Every structure is written in C-alpha cells, then in structure tokens.
mmCIF file of C-alpha atoms in Angstrom:
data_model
loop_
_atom_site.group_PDB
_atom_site.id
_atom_site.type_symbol
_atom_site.label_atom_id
_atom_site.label_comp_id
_atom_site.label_asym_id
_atom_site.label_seq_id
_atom_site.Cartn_x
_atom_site.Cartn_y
_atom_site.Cartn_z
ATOM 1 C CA UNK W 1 0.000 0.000 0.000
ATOM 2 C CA UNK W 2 3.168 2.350 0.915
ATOM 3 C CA UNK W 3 4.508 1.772 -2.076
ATOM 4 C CA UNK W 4 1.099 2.735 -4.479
ATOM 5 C CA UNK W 5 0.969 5.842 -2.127
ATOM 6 C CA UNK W 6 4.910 6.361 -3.327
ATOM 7 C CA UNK W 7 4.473 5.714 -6.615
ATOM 8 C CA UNK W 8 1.497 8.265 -6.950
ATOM 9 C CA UNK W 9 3.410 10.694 -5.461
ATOM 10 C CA UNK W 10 5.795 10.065 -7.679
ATOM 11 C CA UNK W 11 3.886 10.507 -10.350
ATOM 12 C CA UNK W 12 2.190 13.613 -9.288
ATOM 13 C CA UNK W 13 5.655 15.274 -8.877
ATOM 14 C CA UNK W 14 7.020 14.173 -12.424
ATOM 15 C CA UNK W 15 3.564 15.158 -14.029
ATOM 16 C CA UNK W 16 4.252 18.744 -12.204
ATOM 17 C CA UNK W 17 7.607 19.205 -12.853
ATOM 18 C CA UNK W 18 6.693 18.145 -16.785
ATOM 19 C CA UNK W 19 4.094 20.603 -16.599
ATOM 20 C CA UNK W 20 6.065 23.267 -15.305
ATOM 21 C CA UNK W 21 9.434 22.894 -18.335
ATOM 22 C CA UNK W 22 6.290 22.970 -21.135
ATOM 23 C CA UNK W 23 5.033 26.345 -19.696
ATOM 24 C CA UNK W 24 8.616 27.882 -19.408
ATOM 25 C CA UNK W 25 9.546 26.260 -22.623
ATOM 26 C CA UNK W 26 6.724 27.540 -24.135
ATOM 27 C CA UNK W 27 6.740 30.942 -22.510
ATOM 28 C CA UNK W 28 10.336 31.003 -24.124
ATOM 29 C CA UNK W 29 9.818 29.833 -27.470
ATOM 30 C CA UNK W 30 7.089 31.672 -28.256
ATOM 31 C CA UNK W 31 9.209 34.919 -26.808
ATOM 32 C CA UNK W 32 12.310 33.997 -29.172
ATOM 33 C CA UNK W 33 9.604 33.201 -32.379
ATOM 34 C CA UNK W 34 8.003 37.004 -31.843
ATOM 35 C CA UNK W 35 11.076 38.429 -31.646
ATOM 36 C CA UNK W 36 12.315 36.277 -34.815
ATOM 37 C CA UNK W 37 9.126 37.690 -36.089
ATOM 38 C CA UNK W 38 9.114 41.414 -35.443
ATOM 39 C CA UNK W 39 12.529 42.838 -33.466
ATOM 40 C CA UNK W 40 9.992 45.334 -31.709
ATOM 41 C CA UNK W 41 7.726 42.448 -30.357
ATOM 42 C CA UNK W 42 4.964 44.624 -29.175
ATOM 43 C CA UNK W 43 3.973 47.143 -31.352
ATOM 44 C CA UNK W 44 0.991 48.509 -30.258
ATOM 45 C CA UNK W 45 3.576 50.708 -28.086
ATOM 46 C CA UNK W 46 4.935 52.299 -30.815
ATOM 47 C CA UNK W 47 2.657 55.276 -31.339
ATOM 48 C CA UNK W 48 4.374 58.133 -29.646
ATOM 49 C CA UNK W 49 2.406 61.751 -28.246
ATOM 50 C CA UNK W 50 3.526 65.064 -29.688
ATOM 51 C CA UNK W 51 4.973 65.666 -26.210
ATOM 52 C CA UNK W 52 8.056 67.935 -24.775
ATOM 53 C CA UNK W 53 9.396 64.511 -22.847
ATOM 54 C CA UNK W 54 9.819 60.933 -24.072
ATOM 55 C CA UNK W 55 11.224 58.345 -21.521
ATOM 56 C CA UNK W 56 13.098 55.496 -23.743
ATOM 57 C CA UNK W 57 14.119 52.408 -22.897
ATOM 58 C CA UNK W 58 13.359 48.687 -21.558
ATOM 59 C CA UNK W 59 10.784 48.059 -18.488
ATOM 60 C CA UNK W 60 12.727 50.195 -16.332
ATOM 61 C CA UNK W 61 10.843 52.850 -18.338
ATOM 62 C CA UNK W 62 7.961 51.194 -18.517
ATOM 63 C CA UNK W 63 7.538 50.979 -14.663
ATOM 64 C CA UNK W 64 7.845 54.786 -14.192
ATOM 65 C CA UNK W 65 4.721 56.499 -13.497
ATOM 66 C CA UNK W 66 6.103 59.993 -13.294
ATOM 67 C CA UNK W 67 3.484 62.083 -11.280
ATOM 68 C CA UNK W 68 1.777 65.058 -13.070
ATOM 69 C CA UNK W 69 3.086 67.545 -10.493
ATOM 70 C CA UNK W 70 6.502 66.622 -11.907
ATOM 71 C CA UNK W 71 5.876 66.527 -15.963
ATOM 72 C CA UNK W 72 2.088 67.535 -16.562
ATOM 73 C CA UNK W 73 0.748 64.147 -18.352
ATOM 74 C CA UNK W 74 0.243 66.224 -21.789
ATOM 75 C CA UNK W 75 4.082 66.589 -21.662
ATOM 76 C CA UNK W 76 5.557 62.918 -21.313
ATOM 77 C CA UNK W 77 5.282 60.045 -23.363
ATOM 78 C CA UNK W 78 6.502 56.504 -21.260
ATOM 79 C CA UNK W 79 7.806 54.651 -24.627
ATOM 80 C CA UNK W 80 9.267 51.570 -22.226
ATOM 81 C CA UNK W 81 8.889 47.722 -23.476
ATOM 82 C CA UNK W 82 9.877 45.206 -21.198
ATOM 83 C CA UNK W 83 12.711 42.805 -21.862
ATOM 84 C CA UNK W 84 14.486 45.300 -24.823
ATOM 85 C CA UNK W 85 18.246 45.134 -25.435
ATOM 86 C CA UNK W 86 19.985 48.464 -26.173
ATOM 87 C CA UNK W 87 20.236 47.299 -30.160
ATOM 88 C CA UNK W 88 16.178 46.808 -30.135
ATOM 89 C CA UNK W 89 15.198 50.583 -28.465
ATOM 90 C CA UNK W 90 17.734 52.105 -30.928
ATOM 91 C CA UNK W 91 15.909 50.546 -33.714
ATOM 92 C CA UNK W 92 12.727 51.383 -32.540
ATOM 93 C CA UNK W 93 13.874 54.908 -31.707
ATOM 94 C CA UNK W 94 14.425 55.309 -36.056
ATOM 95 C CA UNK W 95 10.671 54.247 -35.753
ATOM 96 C CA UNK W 96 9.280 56.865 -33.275
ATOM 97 C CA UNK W 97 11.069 59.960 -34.541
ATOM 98 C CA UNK W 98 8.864 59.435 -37.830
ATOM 99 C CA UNK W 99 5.780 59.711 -36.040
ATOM 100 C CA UNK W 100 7.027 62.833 -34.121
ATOM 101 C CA UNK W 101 9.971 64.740 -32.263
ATOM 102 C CA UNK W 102 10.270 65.509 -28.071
ATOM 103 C CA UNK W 103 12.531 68.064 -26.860
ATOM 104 C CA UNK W 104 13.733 65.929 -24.037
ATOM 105 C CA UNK W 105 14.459 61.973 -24.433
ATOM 106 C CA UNK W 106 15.359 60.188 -21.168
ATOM 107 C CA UNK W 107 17.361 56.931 -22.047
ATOM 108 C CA UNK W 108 17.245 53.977 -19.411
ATOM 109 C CA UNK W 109 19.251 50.850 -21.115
ATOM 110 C CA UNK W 110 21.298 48.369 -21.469
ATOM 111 C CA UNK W 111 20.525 45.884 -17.989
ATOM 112 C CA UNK W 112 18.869 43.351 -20.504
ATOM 113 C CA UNK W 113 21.991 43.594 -22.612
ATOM 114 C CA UNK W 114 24.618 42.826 -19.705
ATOM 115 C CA UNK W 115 22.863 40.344 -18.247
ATOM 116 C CA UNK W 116 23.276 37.947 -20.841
ATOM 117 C CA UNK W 117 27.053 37.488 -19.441
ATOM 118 C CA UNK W 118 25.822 35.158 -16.841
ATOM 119 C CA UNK W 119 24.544 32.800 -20.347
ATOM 120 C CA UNK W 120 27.471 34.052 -22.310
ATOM 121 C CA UNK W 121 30.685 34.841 -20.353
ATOM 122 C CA UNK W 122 32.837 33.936 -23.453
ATOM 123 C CA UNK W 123 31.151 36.882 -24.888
ATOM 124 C CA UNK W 124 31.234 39.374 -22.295
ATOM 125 C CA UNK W 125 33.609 42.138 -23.681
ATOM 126 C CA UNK W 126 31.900 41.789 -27.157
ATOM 127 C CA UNK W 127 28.122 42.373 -25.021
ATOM 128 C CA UNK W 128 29.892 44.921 -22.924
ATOM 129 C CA UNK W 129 31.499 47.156 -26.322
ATOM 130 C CA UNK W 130 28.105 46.309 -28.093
ATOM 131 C CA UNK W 131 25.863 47.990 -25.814
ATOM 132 C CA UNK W 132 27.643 51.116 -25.296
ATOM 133 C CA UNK W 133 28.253 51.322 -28.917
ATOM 134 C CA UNK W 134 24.474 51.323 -29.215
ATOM 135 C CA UNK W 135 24.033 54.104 -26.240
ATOM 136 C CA UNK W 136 25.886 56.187 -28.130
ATOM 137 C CA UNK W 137 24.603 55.441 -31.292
ATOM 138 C CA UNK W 138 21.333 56.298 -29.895
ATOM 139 C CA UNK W 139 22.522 59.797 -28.341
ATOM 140 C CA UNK W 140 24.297 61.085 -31.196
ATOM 141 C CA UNK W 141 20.773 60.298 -33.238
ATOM 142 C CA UNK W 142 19.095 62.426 -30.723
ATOM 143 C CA UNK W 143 21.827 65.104 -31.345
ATOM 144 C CA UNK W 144 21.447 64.518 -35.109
ATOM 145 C CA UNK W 145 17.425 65.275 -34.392
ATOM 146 C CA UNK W 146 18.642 68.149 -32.622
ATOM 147 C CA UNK W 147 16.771 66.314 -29.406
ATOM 148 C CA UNK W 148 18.343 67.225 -25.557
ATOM 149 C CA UNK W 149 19.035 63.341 -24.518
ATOM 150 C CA UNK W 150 19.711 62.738 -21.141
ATOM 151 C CA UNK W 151 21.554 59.855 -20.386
ATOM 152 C CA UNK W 152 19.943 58.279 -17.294
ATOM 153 C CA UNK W 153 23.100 55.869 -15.521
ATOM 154 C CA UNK W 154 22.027 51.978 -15.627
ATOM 155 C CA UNK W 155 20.234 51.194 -12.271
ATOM 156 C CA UNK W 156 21.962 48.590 -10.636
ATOM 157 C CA UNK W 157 20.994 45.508 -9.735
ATOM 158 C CA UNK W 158 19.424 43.924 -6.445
ATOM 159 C CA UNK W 159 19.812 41.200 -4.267
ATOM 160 C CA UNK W 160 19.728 38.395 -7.003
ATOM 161 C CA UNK W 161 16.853 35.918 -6.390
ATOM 162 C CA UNK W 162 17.326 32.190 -6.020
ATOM 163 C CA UNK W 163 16.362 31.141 -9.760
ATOM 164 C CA UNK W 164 18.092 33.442 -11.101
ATOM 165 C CA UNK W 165 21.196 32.462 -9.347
ATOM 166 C CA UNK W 166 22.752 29.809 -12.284
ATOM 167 C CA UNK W 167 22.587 32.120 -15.017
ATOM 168 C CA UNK W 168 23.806 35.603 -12.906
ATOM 169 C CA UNK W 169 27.307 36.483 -12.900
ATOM 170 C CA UNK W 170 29.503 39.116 -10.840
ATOM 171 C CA UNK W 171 30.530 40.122 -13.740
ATOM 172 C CA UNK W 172 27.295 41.413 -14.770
ATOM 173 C CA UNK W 173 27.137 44.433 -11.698
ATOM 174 C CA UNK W 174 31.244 45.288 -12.793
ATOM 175 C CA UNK W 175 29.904 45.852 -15.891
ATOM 176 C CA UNK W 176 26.688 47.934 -15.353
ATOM 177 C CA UNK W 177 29.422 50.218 -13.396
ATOM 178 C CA UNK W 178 31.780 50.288 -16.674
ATOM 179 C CA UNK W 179 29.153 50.956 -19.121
ATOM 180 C CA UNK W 180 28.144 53.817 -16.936
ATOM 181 C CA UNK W 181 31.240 55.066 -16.475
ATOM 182 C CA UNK W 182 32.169 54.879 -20.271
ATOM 183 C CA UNK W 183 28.842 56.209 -21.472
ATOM 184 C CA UNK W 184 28.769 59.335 -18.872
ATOM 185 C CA UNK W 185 32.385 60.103 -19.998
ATOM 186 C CA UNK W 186 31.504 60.115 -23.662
ATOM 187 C CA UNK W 187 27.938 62.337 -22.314
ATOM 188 C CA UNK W 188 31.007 64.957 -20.985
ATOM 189 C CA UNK W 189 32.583 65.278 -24.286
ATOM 190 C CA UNK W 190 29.337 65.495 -25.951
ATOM 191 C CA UNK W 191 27.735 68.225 -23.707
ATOM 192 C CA UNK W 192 24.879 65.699 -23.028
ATOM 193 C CA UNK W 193 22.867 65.730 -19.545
ATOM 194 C CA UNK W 194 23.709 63.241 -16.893
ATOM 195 C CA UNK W 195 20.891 61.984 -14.612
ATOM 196 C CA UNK W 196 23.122 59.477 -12.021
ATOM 197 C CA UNK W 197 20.071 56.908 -11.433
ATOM 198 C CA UNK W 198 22.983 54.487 -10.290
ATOM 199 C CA UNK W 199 24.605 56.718 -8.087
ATOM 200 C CA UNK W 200 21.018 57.465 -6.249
ATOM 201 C CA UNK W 201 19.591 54.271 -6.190
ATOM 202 C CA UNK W 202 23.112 52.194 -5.143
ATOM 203 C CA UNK W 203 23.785 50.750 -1.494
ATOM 204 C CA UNK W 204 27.649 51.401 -1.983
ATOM 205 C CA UNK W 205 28.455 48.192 -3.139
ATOM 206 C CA UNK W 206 26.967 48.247 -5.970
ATOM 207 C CA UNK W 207 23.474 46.807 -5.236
ATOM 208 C CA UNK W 208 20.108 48.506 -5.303
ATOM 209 C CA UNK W 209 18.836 50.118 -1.700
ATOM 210 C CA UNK W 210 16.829 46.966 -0.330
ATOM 211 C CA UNK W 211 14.078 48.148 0.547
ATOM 212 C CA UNK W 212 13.117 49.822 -3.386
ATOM 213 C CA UNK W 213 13.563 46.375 -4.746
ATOM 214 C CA UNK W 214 10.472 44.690 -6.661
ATOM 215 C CA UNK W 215 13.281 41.802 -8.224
ATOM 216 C CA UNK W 216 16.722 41.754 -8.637
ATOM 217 C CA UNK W 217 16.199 43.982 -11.698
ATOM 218 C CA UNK W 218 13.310 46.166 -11.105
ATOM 219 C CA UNK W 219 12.152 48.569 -9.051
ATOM 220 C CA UNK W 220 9.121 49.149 -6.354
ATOM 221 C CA UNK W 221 6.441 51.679 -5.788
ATOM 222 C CA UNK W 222 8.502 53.392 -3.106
ATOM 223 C CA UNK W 223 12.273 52.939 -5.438
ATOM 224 C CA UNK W 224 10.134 55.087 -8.121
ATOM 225 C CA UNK W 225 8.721 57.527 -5.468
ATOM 226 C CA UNK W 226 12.536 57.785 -3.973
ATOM 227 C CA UNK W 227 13.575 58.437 -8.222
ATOM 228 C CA UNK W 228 11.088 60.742 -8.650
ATOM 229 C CA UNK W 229 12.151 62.966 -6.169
ATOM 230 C CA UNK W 230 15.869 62.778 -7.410
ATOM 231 C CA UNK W 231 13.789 63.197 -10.886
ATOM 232 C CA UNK W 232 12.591 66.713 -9.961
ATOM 233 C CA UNK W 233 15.966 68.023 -7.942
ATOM 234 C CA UNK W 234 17.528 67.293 -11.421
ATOM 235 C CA UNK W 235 15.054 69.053 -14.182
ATOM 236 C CA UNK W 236 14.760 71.848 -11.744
ATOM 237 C CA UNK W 237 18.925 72.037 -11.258
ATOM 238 C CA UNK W 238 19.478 71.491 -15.298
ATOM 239 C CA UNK W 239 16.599 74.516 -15.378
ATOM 240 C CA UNK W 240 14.768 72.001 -18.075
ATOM 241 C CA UNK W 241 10.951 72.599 -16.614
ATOM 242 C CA UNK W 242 10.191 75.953 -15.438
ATOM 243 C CA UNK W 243 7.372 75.806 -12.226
#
C-alpha cells in the first residue's frame, strides 16, 4: 500500500515538474519566435504623443509612473517595453522619430543587454562594447534630431533571487558600473545631460537600496517615489521645466 501511495506521489511530482518545463519552454519559445518575427515584439507601443518629454528604454521605463506635479501628463510620453536590449530601443527609436519629435528623451538601457554574461561569459567584452556602442549610437541620433538626450546611468541591480542564481554572474554588476562610467564620460565630451540613477539608487556596493527592490532587476512603488524625487531636484537644477 506504501509503495502505491509512493508511486502516486511520484507521479504527481514528475507530471508537475513536466508541466512546469512545457510552460517555461513555451513561454520562451514563443518569446524567441516574436522576436524572430518582429525585433519590436509589441507594437501597439509604438505610437508616440507630440509631447516635450519621451522616456526610452526597456521596463525600467515602462515601470515609471512619473506624477503630473513633476511633468504635466500632456508633456511625457513613457515609450518603455519590457525585456528590450539596447540594439532593439535604438531601432525602434528610427521608428518613433517618424511619427514625431520631443525636446527631451530620457534613455534607461542596457541591464537586458549585460545580463546575458551570466549565459554568455565567453562573450562578455563583445556584449559589454556592443551595448555602449548602441548608447551612443542612440545619443548622437538624438543630437542629429537636434533632441536634448539625457543619459539616465544603468540602475543597478538587487539582491539576485534564487532562480536566477545559475545564469547571474559578478561580472554582470562590474559591468553595469563600466558601461556607466564609459557612457557618462563620452555624455562629458558630448555636452549631453547626466541623470546618475545608479549613483542614487546604489547601497555602496553596488546593489540597489533593499528596501526599493520589486526583483533583482526592477524597481518598487517606493524605489520610483525615492527616483522621482531625485527626478525633480535634477530638471529643476538642469533649469529644463520651469514651475
């Protein structure tokens, strides 16, 4: 009898964890077919607002409700997709400026491009060159559309959660700071705006403040409140909204 109960159990568990590979299999799949499909992957985001502000860039972006007493909602345009690698939001930034031109463009990249180390560590100095290339490939367009970019600094990471743990690399947080550092250095010679999300948002060492963590990668309610405020210190200091 101890042995039917065992056996069902058994059986039970391997139906689950079957169950549970198909859904992440297919979750992934059907991820890699749409991009294979379309490198924008969701394009009902794509239509942009004749606005004064756009905020570019992956779900980092996407996340950030910016309150109205900051940028008036007829002024800002959130044009964050979740998951996007530096090379897909400058592609996709050749897309918006036909429907229409900001003043201001925000840029928050890049984390879904580094991240890949932990996969690829062979490749890491090719990821690393390849996604500042496309930063600045994507603030000398702005320059070229005489847009103001401002470079928002990669947020770092958090505390990295257990599943995550056999793909993540050390690597990955040495190189958020590098990319940073290159990108605001080559901001500098370019006369480009600076907006140190890192810098605000690190622990000093390197790690997002734990208590604005949603994930290792994102953001809570209270880590957006916290960037909001740094948000409206730095339009008001670079004089770029006037209350």
């Amino acid at each position: 009898m101890k042995i039917i109960f065992f056996l069902i159990l058994l059986f039970v568990f391997l139906l689950s964890v079957t169950g549970t590979f198909y859904f992440i299999f297919k979750k992934f799949y059907s991820r890699e077919l749409k991009l294979r499909l379309s490198p924008i992957t969701e394009n009902e985001l794509l239509t942009v607002k004749n606005t004064k502000f756009w905020f570019l860039g992956d779900s980092r972006i996407y996340q950030w409700n910016i309150s109205d007493t900051i940028i008036p909602a007829n002024q800002y345009c959130n044009l964050g997709i979740n998951s996007q690698t530096s090379a897909q939001i400058l592609y996709r930034f050749s897309l918006h400026v036909q429907q229409g031109l900001p003043k201001y463009i925000f840029l928050q990249l890049g984390i879904n491009d580094l991240k890949a180390i932990g996969i690829f560590p062979e490749k890491k100095d090719a990821i690393i060159s390849q996604c500042i290339k496309n930063i600045e490939l994507l603030i000398n367009s702005c320059i070229h559309y005489n847009l103001c970019p401002v470079f928002c600094t990669i947020f770092p990471p958090g505390d990295i959660q257990l599943f995550r743990t056999p793909i993540w690399s050390k690597e990955i947080n040495n190189a958020v700071v590098y990319v940073n550092n290159t990108v605001t250095d080559f901001c500098k010679l370019k006369g480009v705006s600076i907006f140190d999300t890192y810098t605000a948002l690190n622990d000093g060492k390197g790690v997002l403040i734990k208590k604005f963590q949603q994930d290792d990668l994102h953001l809570n309610e209270e880590g957006y409140n916290f960037l909001n405020t740094e948000l409206t210190k730095f339009l008001s200091k670079e004089k770029i909204v006037n209350k």
